[in-house]
Coordinates of C-alpha atoms and ligand atoms in Angstrom, one line a residue:
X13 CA -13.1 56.7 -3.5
X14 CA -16.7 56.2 -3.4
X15 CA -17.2 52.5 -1.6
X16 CA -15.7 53.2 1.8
X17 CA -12.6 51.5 2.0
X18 CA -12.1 49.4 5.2
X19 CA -9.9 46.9 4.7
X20 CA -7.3 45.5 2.0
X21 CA -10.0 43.4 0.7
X22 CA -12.2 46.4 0.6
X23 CA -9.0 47.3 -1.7
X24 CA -8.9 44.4 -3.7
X25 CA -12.3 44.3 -4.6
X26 CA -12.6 48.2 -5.7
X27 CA -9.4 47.6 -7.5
X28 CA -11.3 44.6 -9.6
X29 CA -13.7 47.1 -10.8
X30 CA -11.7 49.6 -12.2
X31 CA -9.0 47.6 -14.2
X32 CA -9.2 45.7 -17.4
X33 CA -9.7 42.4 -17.5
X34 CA -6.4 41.6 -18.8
X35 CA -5.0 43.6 -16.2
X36 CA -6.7 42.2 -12.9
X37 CA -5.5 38.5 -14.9
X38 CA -2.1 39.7 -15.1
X39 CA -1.7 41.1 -11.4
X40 CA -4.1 38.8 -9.3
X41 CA -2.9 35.9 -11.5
X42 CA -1.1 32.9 -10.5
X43 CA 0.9 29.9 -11.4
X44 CA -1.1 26.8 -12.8
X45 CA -4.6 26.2 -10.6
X46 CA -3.3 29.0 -8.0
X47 CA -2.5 26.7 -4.9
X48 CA 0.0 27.9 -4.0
X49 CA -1.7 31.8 -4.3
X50 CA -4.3 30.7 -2.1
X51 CA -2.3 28.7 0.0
X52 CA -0.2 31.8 1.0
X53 CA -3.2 33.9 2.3
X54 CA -4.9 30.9 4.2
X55 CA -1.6 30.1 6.2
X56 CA -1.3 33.2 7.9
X57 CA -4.7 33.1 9.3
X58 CA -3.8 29.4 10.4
X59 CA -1.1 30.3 12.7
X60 CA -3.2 31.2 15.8
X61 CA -2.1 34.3 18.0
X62 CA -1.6 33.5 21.9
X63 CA -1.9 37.2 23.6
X64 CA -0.3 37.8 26.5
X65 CA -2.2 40.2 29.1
X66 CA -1.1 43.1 31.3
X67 CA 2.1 43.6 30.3
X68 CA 3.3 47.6 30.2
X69 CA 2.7 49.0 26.8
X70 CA 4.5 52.1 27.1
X71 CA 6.9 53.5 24.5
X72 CA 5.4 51.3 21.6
X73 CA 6.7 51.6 18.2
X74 CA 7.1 49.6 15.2
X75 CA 10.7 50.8 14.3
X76 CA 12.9 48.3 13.1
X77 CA 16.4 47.4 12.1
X78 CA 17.4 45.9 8.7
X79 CA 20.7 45.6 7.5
X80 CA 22.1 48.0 10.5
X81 CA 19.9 50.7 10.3
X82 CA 17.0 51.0 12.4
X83 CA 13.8 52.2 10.2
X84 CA 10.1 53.5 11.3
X85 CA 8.4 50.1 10.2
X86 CA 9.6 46.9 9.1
X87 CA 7.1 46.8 5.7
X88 CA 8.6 47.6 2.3
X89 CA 6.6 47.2 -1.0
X90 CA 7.7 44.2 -2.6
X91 CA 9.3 44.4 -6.4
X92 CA 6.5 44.4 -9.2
X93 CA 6.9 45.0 -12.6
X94 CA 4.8 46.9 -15.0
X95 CA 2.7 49.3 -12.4
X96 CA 2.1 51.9 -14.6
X97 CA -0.6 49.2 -16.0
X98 CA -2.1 49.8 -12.6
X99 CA -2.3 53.7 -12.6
X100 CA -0.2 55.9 -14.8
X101 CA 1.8 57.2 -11.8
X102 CA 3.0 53.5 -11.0
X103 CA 6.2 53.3 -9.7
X104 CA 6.3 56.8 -8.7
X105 CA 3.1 56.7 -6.6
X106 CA 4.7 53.6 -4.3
X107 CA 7.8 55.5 -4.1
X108 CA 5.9 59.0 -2.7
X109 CA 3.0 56.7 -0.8
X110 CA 6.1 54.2 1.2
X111 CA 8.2 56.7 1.8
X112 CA 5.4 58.8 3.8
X113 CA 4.6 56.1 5.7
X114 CA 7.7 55.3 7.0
X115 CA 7.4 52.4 4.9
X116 CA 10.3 50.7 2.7
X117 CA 10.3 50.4 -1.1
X118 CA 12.2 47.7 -3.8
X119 CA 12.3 48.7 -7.1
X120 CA 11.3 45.8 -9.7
X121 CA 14.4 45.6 -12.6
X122 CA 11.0 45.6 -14.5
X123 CA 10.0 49.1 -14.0
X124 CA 8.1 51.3 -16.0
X125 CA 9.5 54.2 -14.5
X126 CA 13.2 55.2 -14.5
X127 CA 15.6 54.3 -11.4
X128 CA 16.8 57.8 -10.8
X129 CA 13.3 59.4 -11.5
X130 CA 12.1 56.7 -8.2
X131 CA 14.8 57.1 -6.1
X132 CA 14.6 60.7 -5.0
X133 CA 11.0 60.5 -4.6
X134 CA 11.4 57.8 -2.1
X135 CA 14.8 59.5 -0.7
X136 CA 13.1 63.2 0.4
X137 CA 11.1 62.0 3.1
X138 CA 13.1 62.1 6.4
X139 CA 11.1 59.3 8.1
X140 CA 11.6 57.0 4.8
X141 CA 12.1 53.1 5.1
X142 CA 15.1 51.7 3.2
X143 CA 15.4 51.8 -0.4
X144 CA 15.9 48.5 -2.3
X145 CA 16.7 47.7 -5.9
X146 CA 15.3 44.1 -7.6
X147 CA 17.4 42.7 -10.4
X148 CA 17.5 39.2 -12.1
X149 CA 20.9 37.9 -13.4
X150 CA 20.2 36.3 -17.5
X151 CA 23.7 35.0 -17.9
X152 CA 25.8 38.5 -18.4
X153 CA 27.5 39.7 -15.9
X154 CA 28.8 42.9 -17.3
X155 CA 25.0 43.6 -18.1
X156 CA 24.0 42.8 -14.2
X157 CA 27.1 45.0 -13.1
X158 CA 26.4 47.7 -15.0
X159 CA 22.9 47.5 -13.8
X160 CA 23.8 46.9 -10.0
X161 CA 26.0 50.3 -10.5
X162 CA 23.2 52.3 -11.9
X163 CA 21.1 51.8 -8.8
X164 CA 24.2 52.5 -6.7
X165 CA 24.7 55.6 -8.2
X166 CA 20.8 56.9 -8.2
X167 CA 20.3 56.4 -3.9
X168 CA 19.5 52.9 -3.9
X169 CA 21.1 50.8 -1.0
X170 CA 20.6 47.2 -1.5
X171 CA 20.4 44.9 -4.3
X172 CA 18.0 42.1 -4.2
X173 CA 19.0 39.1 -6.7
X174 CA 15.4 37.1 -7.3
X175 CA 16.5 33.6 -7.9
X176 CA 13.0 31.9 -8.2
X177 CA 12.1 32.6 -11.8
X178 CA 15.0 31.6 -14.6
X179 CA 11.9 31.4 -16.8
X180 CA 8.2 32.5 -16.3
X181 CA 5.5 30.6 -14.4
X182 CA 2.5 29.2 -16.2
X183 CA 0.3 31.4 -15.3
X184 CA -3.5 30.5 -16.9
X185 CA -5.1 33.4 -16.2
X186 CA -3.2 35.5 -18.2
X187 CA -2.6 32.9 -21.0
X188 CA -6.6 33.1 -21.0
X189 CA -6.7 37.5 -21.2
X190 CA -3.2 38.2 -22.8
X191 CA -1.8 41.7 -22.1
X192 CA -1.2 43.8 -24.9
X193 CA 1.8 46.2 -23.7
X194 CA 0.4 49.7 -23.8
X195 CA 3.2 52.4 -25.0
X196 CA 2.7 53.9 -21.9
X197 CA 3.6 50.3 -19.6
X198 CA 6.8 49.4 -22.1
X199 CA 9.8 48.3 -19.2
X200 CA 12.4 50.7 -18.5
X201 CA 15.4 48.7 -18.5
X202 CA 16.4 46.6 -22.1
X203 CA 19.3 44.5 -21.0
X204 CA 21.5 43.5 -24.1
X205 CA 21.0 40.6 -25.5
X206 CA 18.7 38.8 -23.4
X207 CA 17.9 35.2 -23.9
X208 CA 15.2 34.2 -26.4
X209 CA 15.2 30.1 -26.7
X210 CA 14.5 28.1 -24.2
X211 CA 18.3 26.9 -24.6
X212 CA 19.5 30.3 -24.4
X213 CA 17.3 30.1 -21.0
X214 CA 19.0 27.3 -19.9
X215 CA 22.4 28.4 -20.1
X216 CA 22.0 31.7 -18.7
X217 CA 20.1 30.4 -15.6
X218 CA 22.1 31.9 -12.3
X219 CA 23.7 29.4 -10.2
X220 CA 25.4 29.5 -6.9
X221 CA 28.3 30.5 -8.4
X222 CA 27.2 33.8 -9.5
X223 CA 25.2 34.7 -6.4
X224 CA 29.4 34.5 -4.8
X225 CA 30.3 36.6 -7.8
X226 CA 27.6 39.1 -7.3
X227 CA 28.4 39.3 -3.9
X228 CA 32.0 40.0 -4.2
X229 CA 31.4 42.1 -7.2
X230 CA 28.3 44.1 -5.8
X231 CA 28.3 48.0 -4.7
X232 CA 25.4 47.0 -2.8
X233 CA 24.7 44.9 0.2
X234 CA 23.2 41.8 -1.9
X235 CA 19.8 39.8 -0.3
X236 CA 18.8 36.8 -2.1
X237 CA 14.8 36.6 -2.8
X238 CA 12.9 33.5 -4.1
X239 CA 14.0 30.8 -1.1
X240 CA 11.7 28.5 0.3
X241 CA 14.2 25.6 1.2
X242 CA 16.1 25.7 4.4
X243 CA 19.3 24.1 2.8
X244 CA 19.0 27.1 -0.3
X245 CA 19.1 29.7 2.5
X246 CA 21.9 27.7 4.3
X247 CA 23.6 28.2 1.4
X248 CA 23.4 31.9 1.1
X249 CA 24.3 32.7 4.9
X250 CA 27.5 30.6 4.3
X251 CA 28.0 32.8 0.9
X252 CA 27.8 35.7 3.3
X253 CA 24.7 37.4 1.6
X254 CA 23.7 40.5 3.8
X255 CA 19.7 38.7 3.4
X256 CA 17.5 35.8 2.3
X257 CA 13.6 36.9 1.2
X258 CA 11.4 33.7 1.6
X259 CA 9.1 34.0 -1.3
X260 CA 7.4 32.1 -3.7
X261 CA 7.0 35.2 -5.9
X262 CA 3.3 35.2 -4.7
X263 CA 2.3 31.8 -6.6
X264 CA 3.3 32.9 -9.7
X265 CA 6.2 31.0 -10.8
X266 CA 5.5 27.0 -9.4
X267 CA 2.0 25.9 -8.2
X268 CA 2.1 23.9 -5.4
X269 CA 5.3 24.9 -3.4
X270 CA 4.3 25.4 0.3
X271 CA 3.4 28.7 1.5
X272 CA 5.9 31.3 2.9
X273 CA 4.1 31.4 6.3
X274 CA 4.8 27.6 6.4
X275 CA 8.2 27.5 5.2
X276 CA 9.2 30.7 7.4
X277 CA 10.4 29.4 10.6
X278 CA 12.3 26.0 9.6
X279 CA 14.6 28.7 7.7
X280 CA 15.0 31.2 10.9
X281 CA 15.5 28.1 12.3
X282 CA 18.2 27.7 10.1
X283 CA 19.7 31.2 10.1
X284 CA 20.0 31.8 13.4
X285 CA 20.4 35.5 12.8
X286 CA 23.4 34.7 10.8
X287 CA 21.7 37.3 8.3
X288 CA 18.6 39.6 7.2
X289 CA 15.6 37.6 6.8
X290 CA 12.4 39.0 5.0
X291 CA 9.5 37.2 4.1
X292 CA 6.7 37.9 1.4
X293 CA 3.4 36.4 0.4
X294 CA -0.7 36.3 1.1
X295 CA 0.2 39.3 4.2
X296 CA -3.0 41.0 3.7
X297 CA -3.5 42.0 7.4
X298 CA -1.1 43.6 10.3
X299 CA -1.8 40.4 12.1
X300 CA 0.0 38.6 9.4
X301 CA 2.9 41.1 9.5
X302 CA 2.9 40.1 13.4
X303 CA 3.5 37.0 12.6
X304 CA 5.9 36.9 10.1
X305 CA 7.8 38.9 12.5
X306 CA 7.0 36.5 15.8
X307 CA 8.1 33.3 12.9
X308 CA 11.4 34.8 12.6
X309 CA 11.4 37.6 10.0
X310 CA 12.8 40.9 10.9
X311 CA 10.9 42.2 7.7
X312 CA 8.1 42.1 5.4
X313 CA 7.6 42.9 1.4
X314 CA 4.1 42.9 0.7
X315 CA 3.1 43.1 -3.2
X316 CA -0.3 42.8 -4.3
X317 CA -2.4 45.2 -1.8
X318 CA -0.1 48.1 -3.2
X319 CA -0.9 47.1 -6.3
X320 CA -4.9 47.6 -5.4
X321 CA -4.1 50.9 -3.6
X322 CA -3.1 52.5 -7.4
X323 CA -6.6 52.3 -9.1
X324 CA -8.3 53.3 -6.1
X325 CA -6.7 56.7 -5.8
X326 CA -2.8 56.6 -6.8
X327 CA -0.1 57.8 -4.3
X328 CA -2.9 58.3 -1.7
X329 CA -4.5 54.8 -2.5
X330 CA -1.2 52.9 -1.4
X331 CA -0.8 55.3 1.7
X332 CA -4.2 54.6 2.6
X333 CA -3.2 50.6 2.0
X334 CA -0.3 51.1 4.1
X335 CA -1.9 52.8 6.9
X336 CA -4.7 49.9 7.1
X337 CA -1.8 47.4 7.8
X338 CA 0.0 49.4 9.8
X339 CA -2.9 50.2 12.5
X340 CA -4.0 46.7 12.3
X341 CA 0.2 46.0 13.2
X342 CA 0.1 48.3 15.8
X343 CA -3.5 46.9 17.3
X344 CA -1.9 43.6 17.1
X345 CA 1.0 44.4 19.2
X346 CA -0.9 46.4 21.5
X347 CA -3.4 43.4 22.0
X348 CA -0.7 40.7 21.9
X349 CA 1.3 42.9 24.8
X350 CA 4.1 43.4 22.8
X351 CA 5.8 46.5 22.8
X352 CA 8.6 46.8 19.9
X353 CA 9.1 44.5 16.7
X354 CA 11.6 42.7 18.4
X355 CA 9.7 41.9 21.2
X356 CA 7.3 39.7 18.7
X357 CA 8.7 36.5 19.3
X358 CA 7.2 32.9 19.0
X359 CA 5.6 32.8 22.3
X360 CA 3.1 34.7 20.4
X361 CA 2.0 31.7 18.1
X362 CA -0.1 29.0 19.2
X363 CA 1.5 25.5 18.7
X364 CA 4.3 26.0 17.1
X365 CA 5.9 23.0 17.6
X366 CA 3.2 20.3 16.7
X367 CA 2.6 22.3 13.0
X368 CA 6.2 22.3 12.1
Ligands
FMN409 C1 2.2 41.8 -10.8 C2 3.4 41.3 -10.1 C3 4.6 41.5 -10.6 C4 5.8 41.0 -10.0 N1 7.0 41.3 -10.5 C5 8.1 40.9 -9.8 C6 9.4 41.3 -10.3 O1 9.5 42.1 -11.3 N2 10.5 40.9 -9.5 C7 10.3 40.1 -8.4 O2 11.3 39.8 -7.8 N3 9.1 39.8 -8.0 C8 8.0 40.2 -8.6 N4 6.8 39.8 -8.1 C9 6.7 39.1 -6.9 C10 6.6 40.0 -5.7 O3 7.9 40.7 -5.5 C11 6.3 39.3 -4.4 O4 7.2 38.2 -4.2 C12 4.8 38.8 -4.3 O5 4.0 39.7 -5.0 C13 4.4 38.8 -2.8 O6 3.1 38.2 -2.7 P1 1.8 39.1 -2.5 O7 1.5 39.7 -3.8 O8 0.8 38.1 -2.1 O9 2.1 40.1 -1.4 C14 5.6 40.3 -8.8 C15 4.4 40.1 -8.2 C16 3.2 40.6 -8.9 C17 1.9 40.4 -8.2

């Protein structure tokens, strides 16, 4: 790596450089004139910290616990598909880079790379974070339960159901540089039959109805990602989901929904702890990831800065992402006077009551 490398925008930047055109379009791409992808980095830096001083800092550590097991850090790479566009070691460099970080890892449905060729590479490291398999659900069940065994079978131990995109955003930026799929980016998984017409869409759209079924029918402890709306993740607790991931997919599925900083505490507000909550979204800082945490989440799923980690140096481009955030975490809580994860709370945040 030749510029030094500083921060994730350092990242970003470096990362601009070295990919195609098309390629920087289709991963730092958003839906219609990007509010919403702005929106998401601005908001974290809007909620102000309010340090407290002198407390004892001894025994710090950033472990965590997500659905019952406690875990070295509460970051996991969010699900994104196509990443051997990014570098040709794609999937497999998050998997090696998390999993040495202590960091968690969810496997997009759309990988490039095989589930059972990921899993044991994020499975061998002893101070892992959890491992997490992404799926969408296109109408067929026996498709989805096939799938959901698959992961089951290869290590993975939780299935997250994204419910934010039955069809794609509009994203410009790629309408205006269209990929070309390389032979070496083609997906790994082909479902049968999937739905071609917008029609076809339509009808195999998930409801509520097969988020119960997939829960009842699941291997897998089953999270829901893609809510925003209080009510929708009122909904899911009473379902008995094992989590809810507020995300707006990073912007690239409906311009102009509210960011997932803003909508974050009105649905721990809403939970109560009745289940796992994870948030995703513009967290481009450790400061952000202390927030998230002191707004409710116990988690975090970041996407994007991974993403810039690959063409700056593969596997040891995303652990050198990772580590960024996680001193900048750790300075955080050391500066903020809080000692564990679960002592961020929202005493930490400045105001809360008059923005919400
Ligand atoms: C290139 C790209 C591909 C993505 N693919 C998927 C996917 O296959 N499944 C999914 O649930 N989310 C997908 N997402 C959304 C991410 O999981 C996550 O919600 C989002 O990237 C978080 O925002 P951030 O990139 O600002 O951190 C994708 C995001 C990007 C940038």
């Amino acid at each position: 790596m030749a510029q030094e490398l500083l921060t994730v925008a350092d990242h970003e930047q470096a990362a601009q450089a070295r990919l195609s055109p098309e390629c920087w379009a289709y991963f730092a791409g958003g839906a219609g004139d990007e509010h919403t992808l702005r929106r998401n980095q601005v908001a974290w830096a809007d909620w102000q910290l309010q340090p407290r001083v002198l407390r004892s800092l001894q025994g710090l550590d950033t472990t965590t616990e997500l659905l019952g097991k406690t875990w070295p850090t509460p970051l996991l790479a969010a699900p994104m598909a196509q990443l051997q566009l990014a570098h040709p070691d794609g999937e497999a460099a998050l998997a090696l880079a998390t999993s040495a970080l202590g960091c968690g890892m969810v496997l997009s449905q759309q990988t490039n790379t095989a589930l059972d060729t990921v899993a044991p590479l994020a499975l061998n490291s002893s101070d892992r974070g959890p491992l997490w398999f992404q799926l969408y659900h296109r109408g067929d069940r026996a498709a989805t339960l096939e799938l959901a065994h698959q992961a089951a079978a290869a290590g993975y131990e939780a299935l997250v159901l994204t419910v934010d995109a039955p069809i794609q955003g509009v994203r410009d930026r790629e309408r205006r540089h269209p990929m070309r799929s390389t032979p070496l980016a083609r997906p790994h998984w082909h479902p049968r039959g999937e739905p071609t017409t917008m029609q076809q869409l339509l009808q195999a759209a998930p409801t509520w109805d097969d988020v119960a079924w997939l829960r009842a029918h699941s291997p897998l402890p089953l999270l829901v990602k893609g809510i925003t709306h209080p009510a929708d993740a009122a909904l899911a607790a009473e379902l008995g989901v094992a989590g809810v991931i507020v995300s707006n997919h990073g912007g690239r599925v409906l311009d102009t929904v509210p960011s997932t900083a803003e909508c974050l505490p009105a649905i721990a507000d809403q939970l109560q702890g009745r289940c796992t909550l994870l948030v995703d979204g513009g967290l481009r800082r450790g400061s952000d990831i202390f927030k998230a945490l002191a707004l409710g989440a116990h988690g975090v799923l970041v996407g994007r800065p991974l993403v810039w980690g690959l063409p700056n140096g593969g596997a040891a481009g995303v652990a050198h992402v990772l580590r960024l955030l996680l001193d900048e975490l750790w300075a955080t809580m050391v500066l903020c006077g809080a000692s564990s994860c679960a002592q961020a709370t929202r005493s930490y945040i400045k105001n809360i009551t008059h923005s919400m």
